[in-house]
PDB file of C-alpha atoms in Angstrom:
ATOM      1  CA  MET A   1       6.451  24.593 -31.275  1.00 72.00           C
ATOM      2  CA  ILE A   2       3.198  26.546 -31.519  1.00 81.00           C
ATOM      3  CA  PRO A   3       2.284  27.618 -27.939  1.00 75.00           C
ATOM      4  CA  ALA A   4      -1.396  28.350 -28.634  1.00 72.00           C
ATOM      5  CA  LEU A   5      -1.828  24.952 -30.296  1.00 79.00           C
ATOM      6  CA  PHE A   6      -0.087  23.201 -27.389  1.00 80.00           C
ATOM      7  CA  VAL A   7      -2.396  24.831 -24.835  1.00 79.00           C
ATOM      8  CA  SER A   8      -5.556  24.133 -26.835  1.00 78.00           C
ATOM      9  CA  ARG A   9      -4.675  20.481 -27.465  1.00 82.00           C
ATOM     10  CA  PHE A  10      -3.229  19.569 -24.064  1.00 86.00           C
ATOM     11  CA  GLN A  11      -6.576  20.106 -22.273  1.00 84.00           C
ATOM     12  CA  PHE A  12      -5.717  19.337 -18.647  1.00 87.00           C
ATOM     13  CA  LYS A  13      -9.292  18.213 -17.945  1.00 88.00           C
ATOM     14  CA  ARG A  14      -8.795  15.397 -20.445  1.00 88.00           C
ATOM     15  CA  GLN A  15      -5.540  14.418 -18.755  1.00 92.00           C
ATOM     16  CA  LEU A  16      -6.948  14.506 -15.218  1.00 95.00           C
ATOM     17  CA  PRO A  17      -8.654  11.060 -15.186  1.00 95.00           C
ATOM     18  CA  TRP A  18      -5.436   9.469 -16.458  1.00 96.00           C
ATOM     19  CA  LEU A  19      -3.371  11.265 -13.818  1.00 97.00           C
ATOM     20  CA  VAL A  20      -5.744  10.229 -11.034  1.00 97.00           C
ATOM     21  CA  PHE A  21      -5.604   6.637 -12.278  1.00 97.00           C
ATOM     22  CA  ALA A  22      -1.786   6.690 -12.394  1.00 97.00           C
ATOM     23  CA  THR A  23      -1.674   8.120  -8.858  1.00 97.00           C
ATOM     24  CA  LEU A  24      -3.999   5.401  -7.580  1.00 97.00           C
ATOM     25  CA  LEU A  25      -1.918   2.692  -9.244  1.00 96.00           C
ATOM     26  CA  GLY A  26       1.213   4.072  -7.603  1.00 96.00           C
ATOM     27  CA  ALA A  27      -0.444   4.294  -4.192  1.00 96.00           C
ATOM     28  CA  LEU A  28      -1.940   0.794  -4.381  1.00 95.00           C
ATOM     29  CA  SER A  29       1.404  -0.746  -5.344  1.00 93.00           C
ATOM     30  CA  VAL A  30       2.881   0.636  -2.099  1.00 93.00           C
ATOM     31  CA  LEU A  31      -0.169  -0.286  -0.006  1.00 94.00           C
ATOM     32  CA  ALA A  32       0.437  -3.868  -1.106  1.00 92.00           C
ATOM     33  CA  TYR A  33       3.616  -3.849   1.026  1.00 91.00           C
ATOM     34  CA  LEU A  34       1.550  -3.836   4.218  1.00 92.00           C
ATOM     35  CA  PRO A  35       1.786  -7.206   6.049  1.00 89.00           C
ATOM     36  CA  PRO A  36      -1.850  -8.347   5.491  1.00 91.00           C
ATOM     37  CA  ALA A  37      -1.605  -7.577   1.768  1.00 89.00           C
ATOM     38  CA  LEU A  38       1.756  -9.369   1.522  1.00 89.00           C
ATOM     39  CA  GLU A  39       0.252 -12.481   3.103  1.00 90.00           C
ATOM     40  CA  THR A  40      -2.611 -12.497   0.622  1.00 89.00           C
ATOM     41  CA  GLN A  41      -0.263 -12.017  -2.339  1.00 87.00           C
ATOM     42  CA  ARG A  42       1.984 -14.855  -1.241  1.00 88.00           C
ATOM     43  CA  TYR A  43      -0.969 -17.176  -0.892  1.00 89.00           C
ATOM     44  CA  VAL A  44      -2.383 -16.293  -4.326  1.00 87.00           C
ATOM     45  CA  ARG A  45       1.095 -16.509  -5.859  1.00 85.00           C
ATOM     46  CA  GLY A  46       1.475 -20.001  -4.435  1.00 85.00           C
ATOM     47  CA  GLU A  47      -1.800 -21.014  -6.073  1.00 87.00           C
ATOM     48  CA  MET A  48      -1.062 -19.417  -9.479  1.00 88.00           C
ATOM     49  CA  PRO A  49       2.735 -19.120  -9.873  1.00 86.00           C
ATOM     50  CA  GLU A  50       2.693 -19.155 -13.691  1.00 86.00           C
ATOM     51  CA  LEU A  51       0.309 -16.186 -13.846  1.00 86.00           C
ATOM     52  CA  PHE A  52       2.512 -14.121 -11.548  1.00 86.00           C
ATOM     53  CA  THR A  53       5.558 -15.085 -13.614  1.00 87.00           C
ATOM     54  CA  VAL A  54       4.144 -13.867 -16.931  1.00 89.00           C
ATOM     55  CA  LEU A  55       2.886 -10.670 -15.275  1.00 88.00           C
ATOM     56  CA  GLY A  56       6.452  -9.877 -14.229  1.00 85.00           C
ATOM     57  CA  PHE A  57       6.358 -10.626 -10.515  1.00 86.00           C
ATOM     58  CA  PHE A  58       9.984 -10.670  -9.343  1.00 79.00           C
ATOM     59  CA  GLY A  59       9.364 -10.863  -5.602  1.00 79.00           C
ATOM     60  CA  ASP A  60       8.531  -8.843  -2.510  1.00 82.00           C
ATOM     61  CA  SER A  61      11.859  -8.797  -0.669  1.00 81.00           C
ATOM     62  CA  SER A  62      11.771  -4.987  -0.659  1.00 86.00           C
ATOM     63  CA  LEU A  63       9.300  -2.224  -1.424  1.00 89.00           C
ATOM     64  CA  ASN A  64      11.124  -1.402  -4.656  1.00 89.00           C
ATOM     65  CA  MET A  65      10.945  -5.003  -5.842  1.00 90.00           C
ATOM     66  CA  LEU A  66       7.258  -5.235  -5.011  1.00 91.00           C
ATOM     67  CA  VAL A  67       6.446  -1.977  -6.830  1.00 92.00           C
ATOM     68  CA  VAL A  68       8.360  -3.187  -9.897  1.00 91.00           C
ATOM     69  CA  SER A  69       6.503  -6.502  -9.768  1.00 90.00           C
ATOM     70  CA  LEU A  70       2.988  -5.150  -9.300  1.00 90.00           C
ATOM     71  CA  LEU A  71       3.187  -1.926 -11.285  1.00 93.00           C
ATOM     72  CA  PHE A  72       5.937  -1.953 -13.895  1.00 93.00           C
ATOM     73  CA  GLY A  73       5.593  -5.581 -14.920  1.00 90.00           C
ATOM     74  CA  PHE A  74       2.229  -5.229 -16.651  1.00 93.00           C
ATOM     75  CA  LEU A  75      -0.111  -2.500 -15.375  1.00 94.00           C
ATOM     76  CA  LEU A  76       1.942   0.542 -16.403  1.00 95.00           C
ATOM     77  CA  PRO A  77       2.913  -0.869 -19.830  1.00 95.00           C
ATOM     78  CA  LEU A  78      -0.772  -1.563 -20.490  1.00 96.00           C
ATOM     79  CA  THR A  79      -1.816   1.887 -19.227  1.00 96.00           C
ATOM     80  CA  HIS A  80       0.756   3.713 -21.345  1.00 97.00           C
ATOM     81  CA  SER A  81      -0.151   1.655 -24.417  1.00 96.00           C
ATOM     82  CA  VAL A  82      -3.835   2.591 -24.144  1.00 96.00           C
ATOM     83  CA  TYR A  83      -2.940   6.217 -23.375  1.00 97.00           C
ATOM     84  CA  ALA A  84      -0.641   6.479 -26.406  1.00 96.00           C
ATOM     85  CA  ILE A  85      -3.299   5.068 -28.753  1.00 96.00           C
ATOM     86  CA  ARG A  86      -5.978   7.443 -27.467  1.00 95.00           C
ATOM     87  CA  GLN A  87      -3.709  10.476 -27.643  1.00 95.00           C
ATOM     88  CA  ALA A  88      -2.520   9.677 -31.157  1.00 94.00           C
ATOM     89  CA  SER A  89      -6.112   9.245 -32.286  1.00 94.00           C
ATOM     90  CA  ARG A  90      -7.341  12.446 -30.599  1.00 92.00           C
ATOM     91  CA  LEU A  91      -4.435  14.649 -31.663  1.00 92.00           C
ATOM     92  CA  VAL A  92      -3.585  13.355 -35.130  1.00 92.00           C
ATOM     93  CA  SER A  93      -5.902  10.788 -36.735  1.00 90.00           C
ATOM     94  CA  LYS A  94      -9.279  12.346 -35.961  1.00 89.00           C
ATOM     95  CA  PRO A  95      -8.212  15.901 -36.958  1.00 88.00           C
ATOM     96  CA  LEU A  96      -6.848  14.480 -40.229  1.00 85.00           C
ATOM     97  CA  GLU A  97     -10.151  12.711 -40.811  1.00 84.00           C
ATOM     98  CA  ASP A  98     -12.601  15.495 -39.945  1.00 81.00           C
ATOM     99  CA  GLY A  99     -10.731  18.405 -41.543  1.00 77.00           C
ATOM    100  CA  ARG A 100      -9.470  20.143 -38.404  1.00 81.00           C
ATOM    101  CA  MET A 101      -5.889  19.506 -39.467  1.00 80.00           C
ATOM    102  CA  ALA A 102      -6.544  21.173 -42.815  1.00 77.00           C
ATOM    103  CA  MET A 103      -7.916  24.203 -40.946  1.00 81.00           C
ATOM    104  CA  LEU A 104      -4.707  24.381 -38.909  1.00 78.00           C
ATOM    105  CA  LEU A 105      -2.666  24.303 -42.083  1.00 74.00           C
ATOM    106  CA  SER A 106      -4.702  27.159 -43.530  1.00 76.00           C
ATOM    107  CA  ALA A 107      -3.034  29.336 -40.889  1.00 72.00           C
ATOM    108  CA  PRO A 108       0.606  30.292 -41.487  1.00 75.00           C
ATOM    109  CA  HIS A 109       2.004  27.179 -39.771  1.00 74.00           C
ATOM    110  CA  ARG A 110       4.308  24.587 -41.277  1.00 82.00           C
ATOM    111  CA  LYS A 111       3.315  20.922 -41.127  1.00 84.00           C
ATOM    112  CA  MET A 112       6.419  19.991 -39.161  1.00 85.00           C
ATOM    113  CA  ALA A 113       5.763  22.714 -36.580  1.00 87.00           C
ATOM    114  CA  ILE A 114       2.216  21.425 -36.089  1.00 89.00           C
ATOM    115  CA  LEU A 115       3.278  17.798 -35.673  1.00 91.00           C
ATOM    116  CA  HIS A 116       6.156  18.808 -33.411  1.00 92.00           C
ATOM    117  CA  THR A 117       3.672  20.601 -31.147  1.00 92.00           C
ATOM    118  CA  LEU A 118       1.298  17.623 -31.104  1.00 94.00           C
ATOM    119  CA  TRP A 119       4.207  15.344 -30.230  1.00 95.00           C
ATOM    120  CA  LEU A 120       5.097  17.635 -27.326  1.00 95.00           C
ATOM    121  CA  VAL A 121       1.509  17.315 -26.080  1.00 95.00           C
ATOM    122  CA  MET A 122       1.866  13.519 -26.128  1.00 95.00           C
ATOM    123  CA  LEU A 123       5.281  13.729 -24.486  1.00 96.00           C
ATOM    124  CA  ALA A 124       4.028  16.032 -21.721  1.00 95.00           C
ATOM    125  CA  GLY A 125       1.104  13.729 -20.994  1.00 95.00           C
ATOM    126  CA  SER A 126       3.339  10.669 -20.789  1.00 96.00           C
ATOM    127  CA  VAL A 127       5.791  12.441 -18.474  1.00 96.00           C
ATOM    128  CA  LEU A 128       2.918  13.516 -16.226  1.00 97.00           C
ATOM    129  CA  LEU A 129       1.612   9.948 -16.063  1.00 97.00           C
ATOM    130  CA  VAL A 130       5.002   8.744 -14.839  1.00 96.00           C
ATOM    131  CA  LEU A 131       5.311  11.696 -12.443  1.00 97.00           C
ATOM    132  CA  PHE A 132       1.888  11.179 -10.852  1.00 97.00           C
ATOM    133  CA  SER A 133       2.511   7.461 -10.537  1.00 96.00           C
ATOM    134  CA  PHE A 134       5.730   8.276  -8.666  1.00 96.00           C
ATOM    135  CA  LEU A 135       3.913  10.795  -6.462  1.00 96.00           C
ATOM    136  CA  GLY A 136       1.338   8.146  -5.573  1.00 96.00           C
ATOM    137  CA  GLN A 137       4.127   5.771  -4.598  1.00 95.00           C
ATOM    138  CA  ALA A 138       6.224   8.328  -2.716  1.00 93.00           C
ATOM    139  CA  VAL A 139       3.427   9.962  -0.715  1.00 93.00           C
ATOM    140  CA  THR A 140       1.937   6.601   0.281  1.00 94.00           C
ATOM    141  CA  ALA A 141       5.362   5.303   1.338  1.00 92.00           C
ATOM    142  CA  LEU A 142       5.974   8.491   3.336  1.00 91.00           C
ATOM    143  CA  ILE A 143       2.652   8.114   5.170  1.00 91.00           C
ATOM    144  CA  LEU A 144       2.783   4.382   5.876  1.00 90.00           C
ATOM    145  CA  PHE A 145       6.434   3.521   6.459  1.00 88.00           C
ATOM    146  CA  ASP A 146       8.990   5.250   8.675  1.00 82.00           C
ATOM    147  CA  ASN A 147      12.057   3.342   7.520  1.00 79.00           C
ATOM    148  CA  ILE A 148      11.473   3.505   3.758  1.00 76.00           C
ATOM    149  CA  ASN A 149      13.509   5.852   1.583  1.00 77.00           C
ATOM    150  CA  MET A 150      10.903   7.067  -0.874  1.00 77.00           C
ATOM    151  CA  VAL A 151      13.601   8.648  -3.069  1.00 80.00           C
ATOM    152  CA  SER A 152      14.757   5.116  -3.918  1.00 83.00           C
ATOM    153  CA  LEU A 153      11.551   4.787  -5.960  1.00 89.00           C
ATOM    154  CA  LEU A 154      12.626   7.611  -8.277  1.00 90.00           C
ATOM    155  CA  PRO A 155      15.085   5.562 -10.432  1.00 89.00           C
ATOM    156  CA  LEU A 156      12.319   3.066 -11.211  1.00 90.00           C
ATOM    157  CA  ASN A 157      10.110   5.793 -12.638  1.00 93.00           C
ATOM    158  CA  LEU A 158      12.919   7.629 -14.430  1.00 92.00           C
ATOM    159  CA  GLY A 159      13.994   4.326 -15.961  1.00 92.00           C
ATOM    160  CA  PHE A 160      10.478   3.696 -17.216  1.00 94.00           C
ATOM    161  CA  LEU A 161      10.184   7.120 -18.844  1.00 95.00           C
ATOM    162  CA  PRO A 162      12.251   6.343 -22.006  1.00 95.00           C
ATOM    163  CA  VAL A 163      10.122   3.307 -22.891  1.00 96.00           C
ATOM    164  CA  SER A 164       6.915   5.248 -22.232  1.00 96.00           C
ATOM    165  CA  LEU A 165       8.118   7.922 -24.676  1.00 96.00           C
ATOM    166  CA  LEU A 166       8.991   5.224 -27.208  1.00 97.00           C
ATOM    167  CA  CYS A 167       5.445   3.913 -26.811  1.00 96.00           C
ATOM    168  CA  CYS A 168       4.071   7.380 -27.671  1.00 96.00           C
ATOM    169  CA  ALA A 169       6.465   7.726 -30.613  1.00 97.00           C
ATOM    170  CA  ILE A 170       5.238   4.423 -32.068  1.00 97.00           C
ATOM    171  CA  ALA A 171       1.623   5.563 -31.720  1.00 96.00           C
ATOM    172  CA  LEU A 172       2.454   8.890 -33.387  1.00 96.00           C
ATOM    173  CA  PHE A 173       4.130   7.134 -36.323  1.00 96.00           C
ATOM    174  CA  LEU A 174       1.167   4.791 -36.743  1.00 96.00           C
ATOM    175  CA  ALA A 175      -1.227   7.763 -36.649  1.00 94.00           C
ATOM    176  CA  VAL A 176       0.662   9.631 -39.362  1.00 94.00           C
ATOM    177  CA  THR A 177       0.879   6.565 -41.619  1.00 92.00           C
ATOM    178  CA  SER A 178      -2.723   5.362 -41.109  1.00 89.00           C
ATOM    179  CA  GLU A 179      -5.561   6.323 -43.424  1.00 86.00           C
ATOM    180  CA  ASP A 180      -7.980   7.249 -40.650  1.00 84.00           C
ATOM    181  CA  ALA A 181      -8.689   6.863 -36.926  1.00 86.00           C
ATOM    182  CA  ARG A 182     -10.208   3.416 -37.369  1.00 90.00           C
ATOM    183  CA  ALA A 183      -7.126   2.146 -39.186  1.00 91.00           C
ATOM    184  CA  LEU A 184      -4.907   3.633 -36.480  1.00 92.00           C
ATOM    185  CA  LYS A 185      -6.814   1.813 -33.739  1.00 92.00           C
ATOM    186  CA  ARG A 186      -6.622  -1.505 -35.582  1.00 94.00           C
ATOM    187  CA  ARG A 187      -2.906  -1.239 -36.282  1.00 95.00           C
ATOM    188  CA  SER A 188      -1.876   0.218 -32.941  1.00 94.00           C
ATOM    189  CA  ARG A 189      -3.901  -2.309 -30.943  1.00 94.00           C
ATOM    190  CA  LEU A 190      -2.276  -5.114 -32.905  1.00 96.00           C
ATOM    191  CA  VAL A 191       1.227  -3.707 -32.377  1.00 96.00           C
ATOM    192  CA  PHE A 192       0.860  -3.015 -28.664  1.00 96.00           C
ATOM    193  CA  ILE A 193      -0.943  -6.279 -27.881  1.00 96.00           C
ATOM    194  CA  VAL A 194       1.814  -8.213 -29.658  1.00 96.00           C
ATOM    195  CA  MET A 195       4.453  -6.250 -27.721  1.00 96.00           C
ATOM    196  CA  LEU A 196       2.786  -7.071 -24.394  1.00 95.00           C
ATOM    197  CA  VAL A 197       2.245 -10.742 -25.280  1.00 95.00           C
ATOM    198  CA  LEU A 198       5.902 -11.093 -26.281  1.00 95.00           C
ATOM    199  CA  LEU A 199       6.952  -9.439 -23.022  1.00 94.00           C
ATOM    200  CA  MET A 200       4.830 -11.844 -20.986  1.00 93.00           C
ATOM    201  CA  ALA A 201       5.965 -14.908 -22.937  1.00 93.00           C
ATOM    202  CA  SER A 202       9.625 -13.915 -22.538  1.00 92.00           C
ATOM    203  CA  ARG A 203       9.314 -14.369 -18.768  1.00 90.00           C
ATOM    204  CA  LEU A 204       8.582 -18.077 -19.056  1.00 89.00           C
ATOM    205  CA  PRO A 205      11.480 -20.552 -18.797  1.00 88.00           C
ATOM    206  CA  GLY A 206      12.920 -22.062 -21.963  1.00 86.00           C
ATOM    207  CA  TRP A 207      13.298 -20.783 -25.505  1.00 89.00           C
ATOM    208  CA  THR A 208      10.594 -18.138 -25.037  1.00 88.00           C
ATOM    209  CA  ARG A 209      13.094 -16.026 -23.073  1.00 88.00           C
ATOM    210  CA  GLN A 210      14.594 -15.022 -26.421  1.00 92.00           C
ATOM    211  CA  LEU A 211      11.339 -13.260 -27.292  1.00 91.00           C
ATOM    212  CA  ARG A 212      12.400 -10.352 -25.088  1.00 89.00           C
ATOM    213  CA  TYR A 213      14.525  -9.138 -28.004  1.00 89.00           C
ATOM    214  CA  LEU A 214      11.350  -8.606 -30.045  1.00 92.00           C
ATOM    215  CA  THR A 215       9.528  -6.240 -27.676  1.00 93.00           C
ATOM    216  CA  PHE A 216      10.522  -2.683 -26.847  1.00 94.00           C
ATOM    217  CA  TRP A 217       9.278  -3.090 -23.259  1.00 93.00           C
ATOM    218  CA  SER A 218      12.407  -5.154 -22.581  1.00 91.00           C
ATOM    219  CA  PHE A 219      14.420  -1.926 -22.691  1.00 93.00           C
ATOM    220  CA  PHE A 220      13.129  -1.406 -19.155  1.00 91.00           C
ATOM    221  CA  ASP A 221      14.908  -3.698 -16.677  1.00 86.00           C
ATOM    222  CA  GLY A 222      12.833  -3.183 -13.564  1.00 82.00           C
ATOM    223  CA  SER A 223      14.501  -5.805 -11.393  1.00 80.00           C
ATOM    224  CA  ALA A 224      17.950  -4.284 -11.981  1.00 80.00           C
ATOM    225  CA  LEU A 225      16.646  -0.806 -11.171  1.00 82.00           C
ATOM    226  CA  ALA A 226      15.003  -2.121  -7.998  1.00 77.00           C
ATOM    227  CA  LEU A 227      18.397  -3.452  -6.910  1.00 75.00           C
ATOM    228  CA  GLY A 228      20.068  -0.105  -7.590  1.00 71.00           C
ATOM    229  CA  SER A 229      21.673  -0.946 -10.932  1.00 74.00           C
ATOM    230  CA  ILE A 230      20.977   1.172 -14.009  1.00 73.00           C
ATOM    231  CA  ALA A 231      21.538  -0.236 -17.507  1.00 74.00           C
ATOM    232  CA  TRP A 232      22.091   2.936 -19.502  1.00 79.00           C
ATOM    233  CA  LEU A 233      22.441   1.332 -22.943  1.00 85.00           C
ATOM    234  CA  PRO A 234      18.864  -0.025 -23.270  1.00 88.00           C
ATOM    235  CA  LEU A 235      17.378   3.243 -22.011  1.00 90.00           C
ATOM    236  CA  THR A 236      19.542   5.239 -24.426  1.00 92.00           C
ATOM    237  CA  LEU A 237      18.457   2.958 -27.275  1.00 94.00           C
ATOM    238  CA  ALA A 238      14.809   3.495 -26.320  1.00 94.00           C
ATOM    239  CA  LEU A 239      15.245   7.274 -26.456  1.00 95.00           C
ATOM    240  CA  ALA A 240      17.137   7.045 -29.756  1.00 96.00           C
ATOM    241  CA  LEU A 241      14.392   4.915 -31.313  1.00 96.00           C
ATOM    242  CA  ALA A 242      11.738   7.323 -30.046  1.00 96.00           C
ATOM    243  CA  LEU A 243      13.578  10.269 -31.605  1.00 96.00           C
ATOM    244  CA  MET A 244      14.014   8.389 -34.885  1.00 97.00           C
ATOM    245  CA  LEU A 245      10.307   7.532 -35.058  1.00 97.00           C
ATOM    246  CA  VAL A 246       9.300  11.125 -34.325  1.00 96.00           C
ATOM    247  CA  MET A 247      11.572  12.355 -37.123  1.00 95.00           C
ATOM    248  CA  LEU A 248      10.173   9.736 -39.510  1.00 95.00           C
ATOM    249  CA  SER A 249       6.664  10.790 -38.528  1.00 94.00           C
ATOM    250  CA  MET A 250       7.482  14.381 -39.422  1.00 93.00           C
ATOM    251  CA  VAL A 251       8.862  13.307 -42.800  1.00 92.00           C
ATOM    252  CA  PHE A 252       5.759  11.247 -43.606  1.00 90.00           C
ATOM    253  CA  PHE A 253       3.456  13.986 -42.338  1.00 89.00           C
ATOM    254  CA  SER A 254       5.179  16.679 -44.405  1.00 85.00           C
ATOM    255  CA  LYS A 255       4.648  14.590 -47.558  1.00 83.00           C
ATOM    256  CA  ARG A 256       1.083  13.598 -46.777  1.00 77.00           C
ATOM    257  CA  GLU A 257      -1.667  15.225 -48.816  1.00 73.00           C
ATOM    258  CA  LEU A 258      -4.383  16.725 -46.603  1.00 66.00           C
TER     259      LEU A 258
END
């Protein structure tokens, strides 16, 4: 890791809008547990049950289940996908395209050390997104509900972290193997849109349920986590795949001519 490079590329001001957005999402998912909001949701769900199904709505029997349904079913996967694409473009593709990466390499830094540092910037941003989303949930639950254990929301967010890191690792790999920023955006949008569409289709009854094996978002089992059960194997696989993609990215980057 190159500390000076990490500090210069992290740029907290750039992260702040994302963190505020994640906090608001977390807070709104808990606000939806208030009785008037629950009534409205149930009415809309009765009118459009298929839409709620594909968006990952599992129910509202508890606060945890509602947060999983409203937040982790679609909104957070979409948010982290967009975030990963933007970070990979800003940190890797655009510097490769405009010569800033070549300037970095003119200093006595190895390619792998540079990419490792840029990956840590992406990792830190993704962790902060999950953390601020949890803070939005926990603080709102603490303010609004006396009988809610806000700590019970923590496993949901910790369980989502491995797949969010895998999302960043995929974006990093695509950035390293793409010719320029435009190619990265085309390829990454295609990959992440397909992943989200497969996730949504896998929630429908019938043969489409098998499609869950084709999307990495299925490593996160939100309904099981909401019920207090943790499936360690899928989360471990997500972390292992993320590590493998980061290592492959470093190999490709070290061989790339700049």
